[in-house]
Structures are given as C-alpha cells and as structure tokens.
Amino acid sequence: GDSVTQMEGPVTLSEEAFLTINCTYTATGYPSLFWYVQYPGEGLQLLLKATKADDKGSNKGFEATYRKETTSFHLEKGSVQVSDSAVYFCARGGATNKLIFGTGTLLAVQP
Amino acid sequence: GAGVSQTPSNKVTEKGKYVELRCDPISGHTALYWYRQSLGQGPEFLIYFQGTGAADDSGLPNDRFFAVRPEGSVSTLKIQRTERGDSAVYLCASSLDTTSRQFFGPGTRLTVL
C-alpha cells in the first residue's frame, strides 16, 4: 500500500549547521507531498508542500524538492536555529485527500 | 472560530468503558478527517467525512470505533469497550474541500488504564 519512509531520529545539530532529513514515498500515482512540523506542546502545522514533479516547496528557510525519479522529498535547511527544534513528519496525499505520514524525525538544535 | 478545536484535551478511562471525542472544525470546512497518533509514530488515518457522510472509513481499526457528523460540522469519534491499545492522541483535521490544505486540531490524549 501507500507509505512514506523517513530517516529515524533523533537528529542533533549545533546552531547554524546544515540540516537534511530524508524522506521517500511509494510511487502510486503522483501524490502531493508534504512536510509537517510539531513544535513542543503544539499541534501539527504544515511546513511546506509540493504538488508535482520537480516542484520545490519552501517556508521559513526550509526547502524540499519533489523528485519523481528517486521518489524522494528530502527536507533541507542551510542554517538551523534552536527554535527549529521539533518533530518533522513527511507525508504524502492519498485517495480522498487523506494524509499518509512517516514516523517522524526529532530534531534537537543545540546553541 | 480561529481553528480546529477538540474536546476534551485529555481523557483517562478504564478498560472496557465507552468514550466520545469531539471535534469542532473550522467554520465552512466541508471535509473532516480523524487520525490517531501513537507514541513515537506518525498520525494514522482513521476516517474522512465529506459533509455529513463518511466517504472513507478504511482506517478504522475495528467495529469498536465509530464516528458521526450529523449536521456536517461537529464530529464525534466514539470508541466502545476501550482497550489499553487504544491509548493514543486522536487528531482531527478539517479542510475547505478535498483538494485544500488540512488544518489540525491540538488533539485529544486518550489513556486507557
């Protein structure tokens, strides 16, 4: 069935380091792809999305490019901040617009 | 309202009891989704409503779980004969329609003792 696989955490980085969180998806059709973020004590928020191949989603310095050839949607940020510490979820759209999530990656940024 | 709201925020119950979890979507949103997030996992889809009808209930784990949305707005997720394995955070999301972004509520943390 449809699924999303993302790298396991936790990922621990120093402030201003480069971030990559890998995500791959099953290639049934051409789904929309998403990154959601869950800050401590808060609900899920959409971080960015891409709806077709080669689209790049971006927000708050984060970027992810929809790669059909590798079925990937890796999240990147050039310089992380302590305030980026959160759990990041990769997701793909499924039938009826339901979301299929990965298991989440905890990012801890140290000053 | 400003966003999706869910009540209660926390529910502790005993094994075998019945519970109801409520979701108030954003006004005007026709699509409503329920997800379940177990500890250390991503949210898993349970059921989707378009208006008053359940358009996709393929994620409900068994017949102890049921959800309604009688007037096309508020939805209630009902769990009968709760089991310890039902302990999780239950998330509700709504969207303007089936092609639009989903907005998530803060969730209800259910603990079954």
mmCIF file with all atom_site columns, C-alpha atoms in Angstrom:
data_model
loop_
_atom_site.group_PDB
_atom_site.id
_atom_site.type_symbol
_atom_site.label_atom_id
_atom_site.label_alt_id
_atom_site.label_comp_id
_atom_site.label_asym_id
_atom_site.label_entity_id
_atom_site.label_seq_id
_atom_site.pdbx_PDB_ins_code
_atom_site.Cartn_x
_atom_site.Cartn_y
_atom_site.Cartn_z
_atom_site.occupancy
_atom_site.B_iso_or_equiv
_atom_site.pdbx_formal_charge
_atom_site.auth_seq_id
_atom_site.auth_comp_id
_atom_site.auth_asym_id
_atom_site.auth_atom_id
_atom_site.pdbx_PDB_model_num
ATOM 1   C CA . GLY A 1 1   ? 0.000   0.000  0.000   1.00 0.00 ? 1   GLY A CA 1
ATOM 2   C CA . ASP A 1 2   ? 0.894   3.659  0.008   1.00 0.00 ? 2   ASP A CA 1
ATOM 3   C CA . SER A 1 3   ? 3.589   4.533  2.513   1.00 0.00 ? 3   SER A CA 1
ATOM 4   C CA . VAL A 1 4   ? 6.231   7.060  3.497   1.00 0.00 ? 4   VAL A CA 1
ATOM 5   C CA . THR A 1 5   ? 9.642   6.266  4.940   1.00 0.00 ? 5   THR A CA 1
ATOM 6   C CA . GLN A 1 6   ? 11.728  8.888  6.680   1.00 0.00 ? 6   GLN A CA 1
ATOM 7   C CA . MET A 1 7   ? 15.034  8.776  8.462   1.00 0.00 ? 7   MET A CA 1
ATOM 8   C CA . GLU A 1 8   ? 14.912  7.909  12.115  1.00 0.00 ? 8   GLU A CA 1
ATOM 9   C CA . GLY A 1 9   ? 15.956  10.379 14.721  1.00 0.00 ? 9   GLY A CA 1
ATOM 10  C CA . PRO A 1 10  ? 16.870  11.935 16.855  1.00 0.00 ? 10  PRO A CA 1
ATOM 11  C CA . VAL A 1 11  ? 18.967  14.289 14.802  1.00 0.00 ? 11  VAL A CA 1
ATOM 12  C CA . THR A 1 12  ? 21.140  16.516 16.973  1.00 0.00 ? 12  THR A CA 1
ATOM 13  C CA . LEU A 1 13  ? 22.819  19.530 15.407  1.00 0.00 ? 13  LEU A CA 1
ATOM 14  C CA . SER A 1 14  ? 24.604  22.650 16.521  1.00 0.00 ? 14  SER A CA 1
ATOM 15  C CA . GLU A 1 15  ? 23.106  26.028 15.683  1.00 0.00 ? 15  GLU A CA 1
ATOM 16  C CA . GLU A 1 16  ? 23.866  27.170 12.108  1.00 0.00 ? 16  GLU A CA 1
ATOM 17  C CA . ALA A 1 17  ? 24.549  23.610 10.925  1.00 0.00 ? 17  ALA A CA 1
ATOM 18  C CA . PHE A 1 18  ? 23.098  22.246 7.678   1.00 0.00 ? 18  PHE A CA 1
ATOM 19  C CA . LEU A 1 19  ? 20.052  20.002 8.002   1.00 0.00 ? 19  LEU A CA 1
ATOM 20  C CA . THR A 1 20  ? 18.869  17.157 5.812   1.00 0.00 ? 20  THR A CA 1
ATOM 21  C CA . ILE A 1 21  ? 16.026  14.814 6.751   1.00 0.00 ? 21  ILE A CA 1
ATOM 22  C CA . ASN A 1 22  ? 15.482  12.094 4.162   1.00 0.00 ? 22  ASN A CA 1
ATOM 23  C CA . CYS A 1 23  ? 12.033  11.033 3.009   1.00 0.00 ? 23  CYS A CA 1
ATOM 24  C CA . THR A 1 24  ? 10.931  8.562  0.344   1.00 0.00 ? 24  THR A CA 1
ATOM 25  C CA . TYR A 1 25  ? 7.418   7.576  -0.709  1.00 0.00 ? 25  TYR A CA 1
ATOM 26  C CA . THR A 1 26  ? 5.731   4.778  -2.597  1.00 0.00 ? 26  THR A CA 1
ATOM 27  C CA . ALA A 1 27  ? 5.110   5.752  -6.175  1.00 0.00 ? 27  ALA A CA 1
ATOM 28  C CA . THR A 1 28  ? 1.415   5.009  -6.612  1.00 0.00 ? 28  THR A CA 1
ATOM 29  C CA . GLY A 1 29  ? 0.238   7.748  -8.910  1.00 0.00 ? 29  GLY A CA 1
ATOM 30  C CA . TYR A 1 30  ? 1.501   11.296 -8.499  1.00 0.00 ? 30  TYR A CA 1
ATOM 31  C CA . PRO A 1 31  ? 0.686   12.283 -4.949  1.00 0.00 ? 31  PRO A CA 1
ATOM 32  C CA . SER A 1 32  ? 1.097   15.660 -3.350  1.00 0.00 ? 32  SER A CA 1
ATOM 33  C CA . LEU A 1 33  ? 3.948   15.656 -0.832  1.00 0.00 ? 33  LEU A CA 1
ATOM 34  C CA . PHE A 1 34  ? 4.161   17.497 2.467   1.00 0.00 ? 34  PHE A CA 1
ATOM 35  C CA . TRP A 1 35  ? 6.354   18.264 5.426   1.00 0.00 ? 35  TRP A CA 1
ATOM 36  C CA . TYR A 1 36  ? 4.554   18.898 8.715   1.00 0.00 ? 36  TYR A CA 1
ATOM 37  C CA . VAL A 1 37  ? 6.168   20.141 11.926  1.00 0.00 ? 37  VAL A CA 1
ATOM 38  C CA . GLN A 1 38  ? 5.141   19.608 15.531  1.00 0.00 ? 38  GLN A CA 1
ATOM 39  C CA . TYR A 1 39  ? 6.779   22.029 17.961  1.00 0.00 ? 39  TYR A CA 1
ATOM 40  C CA . PRO A 1 40  ? 6.883   21.040 21.649  1.00 0.00 ? 40  PRO A CA 1
ATOM 41  C CA . GLY A 1 41  ? 3.425   21.345 23.169  1.00 0.00 ? 41  GLY A CA 1
ATOM 42  C CA . GLU A 1 42  ? 1.804   22.409 19.898  1.00 0.00 ? 42  GLU A CA 1
ATOM 43  C CA . GLY A 1 43  ? -0.307  20.816 17.187  1.00 0.00 ? 43  GLY A CA 1
ATOM 44  C CA . LEU A 1 44  ? 0.724   19.690 13.725  1.00 0.00 ? 44  LEU A CA 1
ATOM 45  C CA . GLN A 1 45  ? 1.428   22.522 11.300  1.00 0.00 ? 45  GLN A CA 1
ATOM 46  C CA . LEU A 1 46  ? 2.028   22.392 7.578   1.00 0.00 ? 46  LEU A CA 1
ATOM 47  C CA . LEU A 1 47  ? 5.605   23.480 6.859   1.00 0.00 ? 47  LEU A CA 1
ATOM 48  C CA . LEU A 1 48  ? 5.705   23.151 3.083   1.00 0.00 ? 48  LEU A CA 1
ATOM 49  C CA . LYS A 1 49  ? 4.294   21.160 0.205   1.00 0.00 ? 49  LYS A CA 1
ATOM 50  C CA . ALA A 1 50  ? 4.812   20.270 -3.457  1.00 0.00 ? 50  ALA A CA 1
ATOM 51  C CA . THR A 1 51  ? 2.133   19.026 -5.783  1.00 0.00 ? 51  THR A CA 1
ATOM 52  C CA . LYS A 1 52  ? 4.030   17.782 -8.853  1.00 0.00 ? 52  LYS A CA 1
ATOM 53  C CA . ALA A 1 53  ? 7.395   16.514 -10.001 1.00 0.00 ? 53  ALA A CA 1
ATOM 54  C CA . ASP A 1 54  ? 10.296  18.999 -9.769  1.00 0.00 ? 54  ASP A CA 1
ATOM 55  C CA . ASP A 1 55  ? 8.249   21.407 -7.658  1.00 0.00 ? 55  ASP A CA 1
ATOM 56  C CA . LYS A 1 56  ? 10.161  22.933 -4.760  1.00 0.00 ? 56  LYS A CA 1
ATOM 57  C CA . GLY A 1 57  ? 8.281   23.741 -1.578  1.00 0.00 ? 57  GLY A CA 1
ATOM 58  C CA . SER A 1 58  ? 9.812   26.305 0.746   1.00 0.00 ? 58  SER A CA 1
ATOM 59  C CA . ASN A 1 59  ? 8.988   28.069 4.002   1.00 0.00 ? 59  ASN A CA 1
ATOM 60  C CA . LYS A 1 60  ? 10.936  29.567 6.935   1.00 0.00 ? 60  LYS A CA 1
ATOM 61  C CA . GLY A 1 61  ? 14.248  28.718 5.241   1.00 0.00 ? 61  GLY A CA 1
ATOM 62  C CA . PHE A 1 62  ? 13.300  25.063 4.758   1.00 0.00 ? 62  PHE A CA 1
ATOM 63  C CA . GLU A 1 63  ? 13.144  23.540 1.283   1.00 0.00 ? 63  GLU A CA 1
ATOM 64  C CA . ALA A 1 64  ? 12.162  20.222 -0.269  1.00 0.00 ? 64  ALA A CA 1
ATOM 65  C CA . THR A 1 65  ? 12.086  19.195 -3.932  1.00 0.00 ? 65  THR A CA 1
ATOM 66  C CA . TYR A 1 66  ? 9.672   16.623 -5.367  1.00 0.00 ? 66  TYR A CA 1
ATOM 67  C CA . ARG A 1 67  ? 11.923  14.060 -7.106  1.00 0.00 ? 67  ARG A CA 1
ATOM 68  C CA . LYS A 1 68  ? 9.868   11.593 -9.128  1.00 0.00 ? 68  LYS A CA 1
ATOM 69  C CA . GLU A 1 69  ? 12.895  9.646  -10.379 1.00 0.00 ? 69  GLU A CA 1
ATOM 70  C CA . THR A 1 70  ? 14.047  8.814  -6.847  1.00 0.00 ? 70  THR A CA 1
ATOM 71  C CA . THR A 1 71  ? 10.572  9.026  -5.206  1.00 0.00 ? 71  THR A CA 1
ATOM 72  C CA . SER A 1 72  ? 12.058  11.361 -2.617  1.00 0.00 ? 72  SER A CA 1
ATOM 73  C CA . PHE A 1 73  ? 11.159  14.621 -0.874  1.00 0.00 ? 73  PHE A CA 1
ATOM 74  C CA . HIS A 1 74  ? 14.119  15.378 1.386   1.00 0.00 ? 74  HIS A CA 1
ATOM 75  C CA . LEU A 1 75  ? 13.866  18.332 3.769   1.00 0.00 ? 75  LEU A CA 1
ATOM 76  C CA . GLU A 1 76  ? 16.809  20.740 3.912   1.00 0.00 ? 76  GLU A CA 1
ATOM 77  C CA . LYS A 1 77  ? 17.766  23.920 5.712   1.00 0.00 ? 77  LYS A CA 1
ATOM 78  C CA . GLY A 1 78  ? 21.048  25.726 5.317   1.00 0.00 ? 78  GLY A CA 1
ATOM 79  C CA . SER A 1 79  ? 21.412  27.044 8.850   1.00 0.00 ? 79  SER A CA 1
ATOM 80  C CA . VAL A 1 80  ? 19.269  25.680 11.676  1.00 0.00 ? 80  VAL A CA 1
ATOM 81  C CA . GLN A 1 81  ? 18.310  27.603 14.793  1.00 0.00 ? 81  GLN A CA 1
ATOM 82  C CA . VAL A 1 82  ? 17.450  26.443 18.290  1.00 0.00 ? 82  VAL A CA 1
ATOM 83  C CA . SER A 1 83  ? 13.839  27.418 17.560  1.00 0.00 ? 83  SER A CA 1
ATOM 84  C CA . ASP A 1 84  ? 13.724  24.769 14.786  1.00 0.00 ? 84  ASP A CA 1
ATOM 85  C CA . SER A 1 85  ? 13.818  22.024 17.411  1.00 0.00 ? 85  SER A CA 1
ATOM 86  C CA . ALA A 1 86  ? 10.697  19.963 16.783  1.00 0.00 ? 86  ALA A CA 1
ATOM 87  C CA . VAL A 1 87  ? 9.412   16.722 15.294  1.00 0.00 ? 87  VAL A CA 1
ATOM 88  C CA . TYR A 1 88  ? 9.207   16.746 11.490  1.00 0.00 ? 88  TYR A CA 1
ATOM 89  C CA . PHE A 1 89  ? 6.815   14.498 9.582   1.00 0.00 ? 89  PHE A CA 1
ATOM 90  C CA . CYS A 1 90  ? 6.944   13.722 5.887   1.00 0.00 ? 90  CYS A CA 1
ATOM 91  C CA . ALA A 1 91  ? 3.578   12.879 4.342   1.00 0.00 ? 91  ALA A CA 1
ATOM 92  C CA . ARG A 1 92  ? 2.009   12.032 1.011   1.00 0.00 ? 92  ARG A CA 1
ATOM 93  C CA . GLY A 1 93  ? -1.521  12.595 -0.136  1.00 0.00 ? 93  GLY A CA 1
ATOM 94  C CA . GLY A 1 94  ? -3.645  9.511  -0.631  1.00 0.00 ? 94  GLY A CA 1
ATOM 95  C CA . ALA A 1 95  ? -7.068  8.781  -2.002  1.00 0.00 ? 95  ALA A CA 1
ATOM 96  C CA . THR A 1 96  ? -9.783  11.174 -0.751  1.00 0.00 ? 96  THR A CA 1
ATOM 97  C CA . ASN A 1 97  ? -7.043  13.649 0.258   1.00 0.00 ? 97  ASN A CA 1
ATOM 98  C CA . LYS A 1 98  ? -6.178  11.660 3.377   1.00 0.00 ? 98  LYS A CA 1
ATOM 99  C CA . LEU A 1 99  ? -2.582  12.042 4.511   1.00 0.00 ? 99  LEU A CA 1
ATOM 100 C CA . ILE A 1 100 ? -0.147  9.169  4.930   1.00 0.00 ? 100 ILE A CA 1
ATOM 101 C CA . PHE A 1 101 ? 2.610   10.093 7.366   1.00 0.00 ? 101 PHE A CA 1
ATOM 102 C CA . GLY A 1 102 ? 6.085   8.844  8.076   1.00 0.00 ? 102 GLY A CA 1
ATOM 103 C CA . THR A 1 103 ? 7.088   8.028  11.637  1.00 0.00 ? 103 THR A CA 1
ATOM 104 C CA . GLY A 1 104 ? 8.565   11.454 12.326  1.00 0.00 ? 104 GLY A CA 1
ATOM 105 C CA . THR A 1 105 ? 12.101  12.697 12.969  1.00 0.00 ? 105 THR A CA 1
ATOM 106 C CA . LEU A 1 106 ? 13.002  14.521 16.164  1.00 0.00 ? 106 LEU A CA 1
ATOM 107 C CA . LEU A 1 107 ? 15.386  17.426 15.554  1.00 0.00 ? 107 LEU A CA 1
ATOM 108 C CA . ALA A 1 108 ? 17.270  18.876 18.502  1.00 0.00 ? 108 ALA A CA 1
ATOM 109 C CA . VAL A 1 109 ? 19.355  22.003 17.822  1.00 0.00 ? 109 VAL A CA 1
ATOM 110 C CA . GLN A 1 110 ? 21.874  22.957 20.472  1.00 0.00 ? 110 GLN A CA 1
ATOM 111 C CA . PRO A 1 111 ? 23.171  26.509 20.973  1.00 0.00 ? 111 PRO A CA 1
ATOM 112 C CA . GLY B 2 1   ? -13.628 30.125 15.360  1.00 0.00 ? 1   GLY B CA 1
ATOM 113 C CA . ALA B 2 2   ? -9.944  30.603 14.832  1.00 0.00 ? 2   ALA B CA 1
ATOM 114 C CA . GLY B 2 3   ? -9.038  26.980 14.266  1.00 0.00 ? 3   GLY B CA 1
ATOM 115 C CA . VAL B 2 4   ? -9.983  23.359 14.781  1.00 0.00 ? 4   VAL B CA 1
ATOM 116 C CA . SER B 2 5   ? -10.845 22.609 18.387  1.00 0.00 ? 5   SER B CA 1
ATOM 117 C CA . GLN B 2 6   ? -11.043 19.266 20.130  1.00 0.00 ? 6   GLN B CA 1
ATOM 118 C CA . THR B 2 7   ? -12.500 18.298 23.465  1.00 0.00 ? 7   THR B CA 1
ATOM 119 C CA . PRO B 2 8   ? -11.540 17.035 25.903  1.00 0.00 ? 8   PRO B CA 1
ATOM 120 C CA . SER B 2 9   ? -7.821  17.713 25.674  1.00 0.00 ? 9   SER B CA 1
ATOM 121 C CA . ASN B 2 10  ? -7.165  14.725 27.930  1.00 0.00 ? 10  ASN B CA 1
ATOM 122 C CA . LYS B 2 11  ? -9.313  11.707 28.703  1.00 0.00 ? 11  LYS B CA 1
ATOM 123 C CA . VAL B 2 12  ? -8.438  8.948  31.126  1.00 0.00 ? 12  VAL B CA 1
ATOM 124 C CA . THR B 2 13  ? -10.717 5.935  31.195  1.00 0.00 ? 13  THR B CA 1
ATOM 125 C CA . GLU B 2 14  ? -10.750 2.354  32.313  1.00 0.00 ? 14  GLU B CA 1
ATOM 126 C CA . LYS B 2 15  ? -10.539 -0.673 30.089  1.00 0.00 ? 15  LYS B CA 1
ATOM 127 C CA . GLY B 2 16  ? -13.960 -1.652 28.811  1.00 0.00 ? 16  GLY B CA 1
ATOM 128 C CA . LYS B 2 17  ? -15.526 1.809  29.083  1.00 0.00 ? 17  LYS B CA 1
ATOM 129 C CA . TYR B 2 18  ? -17.111 3.867  26.312  1.00 0.00 ? 18  TYR B CA 1
ATOM 130 C CA . VAL B 2 19  ? -15.631 7.235  25.272  1.00 0.00 ? 19  VAL B CA 1
ATOM 131 C CA . GLU B 2 20  ? -16.606 10.059 22.953  1.00 0.00 ? 20  GLU B CA 1
ATOM 132 C CA . LEU B 2 21  ? -14.162 12.534 21.481  1.00 0.00 ? 21  LEU B CA 1
ATOM 133 C CA . ARG B 2 22  ? -15.396 15.750 19.889  1.00 0.00 ? 22  ARG B CA 1
ATOM 134 C CA . CYS B 2 23  ? -14.065 17.813 17.018  1.00 0.00 ? 23  CYS B CA 1
ATOM 135 C CA . ASP B 2 24  ? -15.192 21.315 16.010  1.00 0.00 ? 24  ASP B CA 1
ATOM 136 C CA . PRO B 2 25  ? -13.822 22.078 12.537  1.00 0.00 ? 25  PRO B CA 1
ATOM 137 C CA . ILE B 2 26  ? -13.154 25.486 11.046  1.00 0.00 ? 26  ILE B CA 1
ATOM 138 C CA . SER B 2 27  ? -16.449 27.076 10.036  1.00 0.00 ? 27  SER B CA 1
ATOM 139 C CA . GLY B 2 28  ? -17.290 26.380 6.414   1.00 0.00 ? 28  GLY B CA 1
ATOM 140 C CA . HIS B 2 29  ? -14.921 23.449 6.021   1.00 0.00 ? 29  HIS B CA 1
ATOM 141 C CA . THR B 2 30  ? -16.761 20.587 4.358   1.00 0.00 ? 30  THR B CA 1
ATOM 142 C CA . ALA B 2 31  ? -14.075 17.927 4.764   1.00 0.00 ? 31  ALA B CA 1
ATOM 143 C CA . LEU B 2 32  ? -13.181 16.485 8.173   1.00 0.00 ? 32  LEU B CA 1
ATOM 144 C CA . TYR B 2 33  ? -10.551 13.850 8.999   1.00 0.00 ? 33  TYR B CA 1
ATOM 145 C CA . TRP B 2 34  ? -9.733  11.807 12.084  1.00 0.00 ? 34  TRP B CA 1
ATOM 146 C CA . TYR B 2 35  ? -6.223  10.454 12.693  1.00 0.00 ? 35  TYR B CA 1
ATOM 147 C CA . ARG B 2 36  ? -4.649  8.514  15.545  1.00 0.00 ? 36  ARG B CA 1
ATOM 148 C CA . GLN B 2 37  ? -1.067  9.121  16.692  1.00 0.00 ? 37  GLN B CA 1
ATOM 149 C CA . SER B 2 38  ? 0.504   6.503  18.900  1.00 0.00 ? 38  SER B CA 1
ATOM 150 C CA . LEU B 2 39  ? 3.616   7.310  20.909  1.00 0.00 ? 39  LEU B CA 1
ATOM 151 C CA . GLY B 2 40  ? 6.661   7.683  18.685  1.00 0.00 ? 40  GLY B CA 1
ATOM 152 C CA . GLN B 2 41  ? 4.661   7.253  15.478  1.00 0.00 ? 41  GLN B CA 1
ATOM 153 C CA . GLY B 2 42  ? 3.202   9.458  12.794  1.00 0.00 ? 42  GLY B CA 1
ATOM 154 C CA . PRO B 2 43  ? -0.536  10.070 12.613  1.00 0.00 ? 43  PRO B CA 1
ATOM 155 C CA . GLU B 2 44  ? -2.543  7.256  11.016  1.00 0.00 ? 44  GLU B CA 1
ATOM 156 C CA . PHE B 2 45  ? -5.729  7.930  9.073   1.00 0.00 ? 45  PHE B CA 1
ATOM 157 C CA . LEU B 2 46  ? -8.967  6.679  10.594  1.00 0.00 ? 46  LEU B CA 1
ATOM 158 C CA . ILE B 2 47  ? -11.948 8.181  8.764   1.00 0.00 ? 47  ILE B CA 1
ATOM 159 C CA . TYR B 2 48  ? -12.895 11.031 6.427   1.00 0.00 ? 48  TYR B CA 1
ATOM 160 C CA . PHE B 2 49  ? -16.196 12.907 6.160   1.00 0.00 ? 49  PHE B CA 1
ATOM 161 C CA . GLN B 2 50  ? -17.377 14.956 3.213   1.00 0.00 ? 50  GLN B CA 1
ATOM 162 C CA . GLY B 2 51  ? -20.332 16.841 4.588   1.00 0.00 ? 51  GLY B CA 1
ATOM 163 C CA . THR B 2 52  ? -22.419 14.515 6.742   1.00 0.00 ? 52  THR B CA 1
ATOM 164 C CA . GLY B 2 53  ? -21.346 11.257 5.174   1.00 0.00 ? 53  GLY B CA 1
ATOM 165 C CA . ALA B 2 54  ? -18.325 9.098  5.894   1.00 0.00 ? 54  ALA B CA 1
ATOM 166 C CA . ALA B 2 55  ? -16.643 8.977  2.493   1.00 0.00 ? 55  ALA B CA 1
ATOM 167 C CA . ASP B 2 56  ? -13.769 6.755  3.610   1.00 0.00 ? 56  ASP B CA 1
ATOM 168 C CA . ASP B 2 57  ? -13.687 4.760  6.851   1.00 0.00 ? 57  ASP B CA 1
ATOM 169 C CA . SER B 2 58  ? -10.980 2.349  5.744   1.00 0.00 ? 58  SER B CA 1
ATOM 170 C CA . GLY B 2 59  ? -8.680  3.348  8.602   1.00 0.00 ? 59  GLY B CA 1
ATOM 171 C CA . LEU B 2 60  ? -10.997 2.417  11.459  1.00 0.00 ? 60  LEU B CA 1
ATOM 172 C CA . PRO B 2 61  ? -9.217  -0.492 13.175  1.00 0.00 ? 61  PRO B CA 1
ATOM 173 C CA . ASN B 2 62  ? -12.330 -2.496 14.096  1.00 0.00 ? 62  ASN B CA 1
ATOM 174 C CA . ASP B 2 63  ? -16.049 -2.198 14.800  1.00 0.00 ? 63  ASP B CA 1
ATOM 175 C CA . ARG B 2 64  ? -15.466 -0.735 18.265  1.00 0.00 ? 64  ARG B CA 1
ATOM 176 C CA . PHE B 2 65  ? -14.682 2.546  16.535  1.00 0.00 ? 65  PHE B CA 1
ATOM 177 C CA . PHE B 2 66  ? -17.423 4.689  15.023  1.00 0.00 ? 66  PHE B CA 1
ATOM 178 C CA . ALA B 2 67  ? -17.702 8.345  14.040  1.00 0.00 ? 67  ALA B CA 1
ATOM 179 C CA . VAL B 2 68  ? -20.567 10.649 13.147  1.00 0.00 ? 68  VAL B CA 1
ATOM 180 C CA . ARG B 2 69  ? -21.026 14.121 11.727  1.00 0.00 ? 69  ARG B CA 1
ATOM 181 C CA . PRO B 2 70  ? -24.803 14.548 11.720  1.00 0.00 ? 70  PRO B CA 1
ATOM 182 C CA . GLU B 2 71  ? -25.046 18.184 10.628  1.00 0.00 ? 71  GLU B CA 1
ATOM 183 C CA . GLY B 2 72  ? -21.900 18.403 8.546   1.00 0.00 ? 72  GLY B CA 1
ATOM 184 C CA . SER B 2 73  ? -19.979 20.395 11.127  1.00 0.00 ? 73  SER B CA 1
ATOM 185 C CA . VAL B 2 74  ? -19.077 18.935 14.550  1.00 0.00 ? 74  VAL B CA 1
ATOM 186 C CA . SER B 2 75  ? -17.908 15.339 14.553  1.00 0.00 ? 75  SER B CA 1
ATOM 187 C CA . THR B 2 76  ? -17.764 12.788 17.353  1.00 0.00 ? 76  THR B CA 1
ATOM 188 C CA . LEU B 2 77  ? -15.460 9.780  17.413  1.00 0.00 ? 77  LEU B CA 1
ATOM 189 C CA . LYS B 2 78  ? -16.903 7.010  19.550  1.00 0.00 ? 78  LYS B CA 1
ATOM 190 C CA . ILE B 2 79  ? -14.932 4.100  20.969  1.00 0.00 ? 79  ILE B CA 1
ATOM 191 C CA . GLN B 2 80  ? -16.728 1.197  22.636  1.00 0.00 ? 80  GLN B CA 1
ATOM 192 C CA . ARG B 2 81  ? -15.192 -1.311 25.087  1.00 0.00 ? 81  ARG B CA 1
ATOM 193 C CA . THR B 2 82  ? -11.898 0.568  25.173  1.00 0.00 ? 82  THR B CA 1
ATOM 194 C CA . GLU B 2 83  ? -8.667  -1.395 25.305  1.00 0.00 ? 83  GLU B CA 1
ATOM 195 C CA . ARG B 2 84  ? -5.225  -0.353 26.551  1.00 0.00 ? 84  ARG B CA 1
ATOM 196 C CA . GLY B 2 85  ? -4.004  -0.413 22.958  1.00 0.00 ? 85  GLY B CA 1
ATOM 197 C CA . ASP B 2 86  ? -6.432  2.407  22.126  1.00 0.00 ? 86  ASP B CA 1
ATOM 198 C CA . SER B 2 87  ? -4.280  4.804  24.160  1.00 0.00 ? 87  SER B CA 1
ATOM 199 C CA . ALA B 2 88  ? -3.037  7.478  21.758  1.00 0.00 ? 88  ALA B CA 1
ATOM 200 C CA . VAL B 2 89  ? -3.528  11.076 20.696  1.00 0.00 ? 89  VAL B CA 1
ATOM 201 C CA . TYR B 2 90  ? -6.583  11.405 18.466  1.00 0.00 ? 90  TYR B CA 1
ATOM 202 C CA . LEU B 2 91  ? -6.243  14.221 15.943  1.00 0.00 ? 91  LEU B CA 1
ATOM 203 C CA . CYS B 2 92  ? -8.921  15.930 13.938  1.00 0.00 ? 92  CYS B CA 1
ATOM 204 C CA . ALA B 2 93  ? -8.296  17.984 10.805  1.00 0.00 ? 93  ALA B CA 1
ATOM 205 C CA . SER B 2 94  ? -10.565 19.946 8.513   1.00 0.00 ? 94  SER B CA 1
ATOM 206 C CA . SER B 2 95  ? -10.218 21.430 5.056   1.00 0.00 ? 95  SER B CA 1
ATOM 207 C CA . LEU B 2 96  ? -12.298 23.648 2.834   1.00 0.00 ? 96  LEU B CA 1
ATOM 208 C CA . ASP B 2 97  ? -12.715 20.807 0.382   1.00 0.00 ? 97  ASP B CA 1
ATOM 209 C CA . THR B 2 98  ? -10.920 17.631 -0.639  1.00 0.00 ? 98  THR B CA 1
ATOM 210 C CA . THR B 2 99  ? -8.230  19.462 -2.585  1.00 0.00 ? 99  THR B CA 1
ATOM 211 C CA . SER B 2 100 ? -7.330  22.019 0.073   1.00 0.00 ? 100 SER B CA 1
ATOM 212 C CA . ARG B 2 101 ? -4.872  22.128 2.918   1.00 0.00 ? 101 ARG B CA 1
ATOM 213 C CA . GLN B 2 102 ? -5.813  20.330 6.135   1.00 0.00 ? 102 GLN B CA 1
ATOM 214 C CA . PHE B 2 103 ? -5.731  22.242 9.412   1.00 0.00 ? 103 PHE B CA 1
ATOM 215 C CA . PHE B 2 104 ? -5.135  20.141 12.507  1.00 0.00 ? 104 PHE B CA 1
ATOM 216 C CA . GLY B 2 105 ? -6.583  20.485 15.971  1.00 0.00 ? 105 GLY B CA 1
ATOM 217 C CA . PRO B 2 106 ? -4.498  20.119 19.141  1.00 0.00 ? 106 PRO B CA 1
ATOM 218 C CA . GLY B 2 107 ? -5.672  16.547 19.681  1.00 0.00 ? 107 GLY B CA 1
ATOM 219 C CA . THR B 2 108 ? -7.242  14.560 22.490  1.00 0.00 ? 108 THR B CA 1
ATOM 220 C CA . ARG B 2 109 ? -4.864  12.416 24.517  1.00 0.00 ? 109 ARG B CA 1
ATOM 221 C CA . LEU B 2 110 ? -6.710  9.210  25.434  1.00 0.00 ? 110 LEU B CA 1
ATOM 222 C CA . THR B 2 111 ? -5.298  6.992  28.150  1.00 0.00 ? 111 THR B CA 1
ATOM 223 C CA . VAL B 2 112 ? -6.938  3.629  28.828  1.00 0.00 ? 112 VAL B CA 1
ATOM 224 C CA . LEU B 2 113 ? -5.927  2.157  32.172  1.00 0.00 ? 113 LEU B CA 1
#
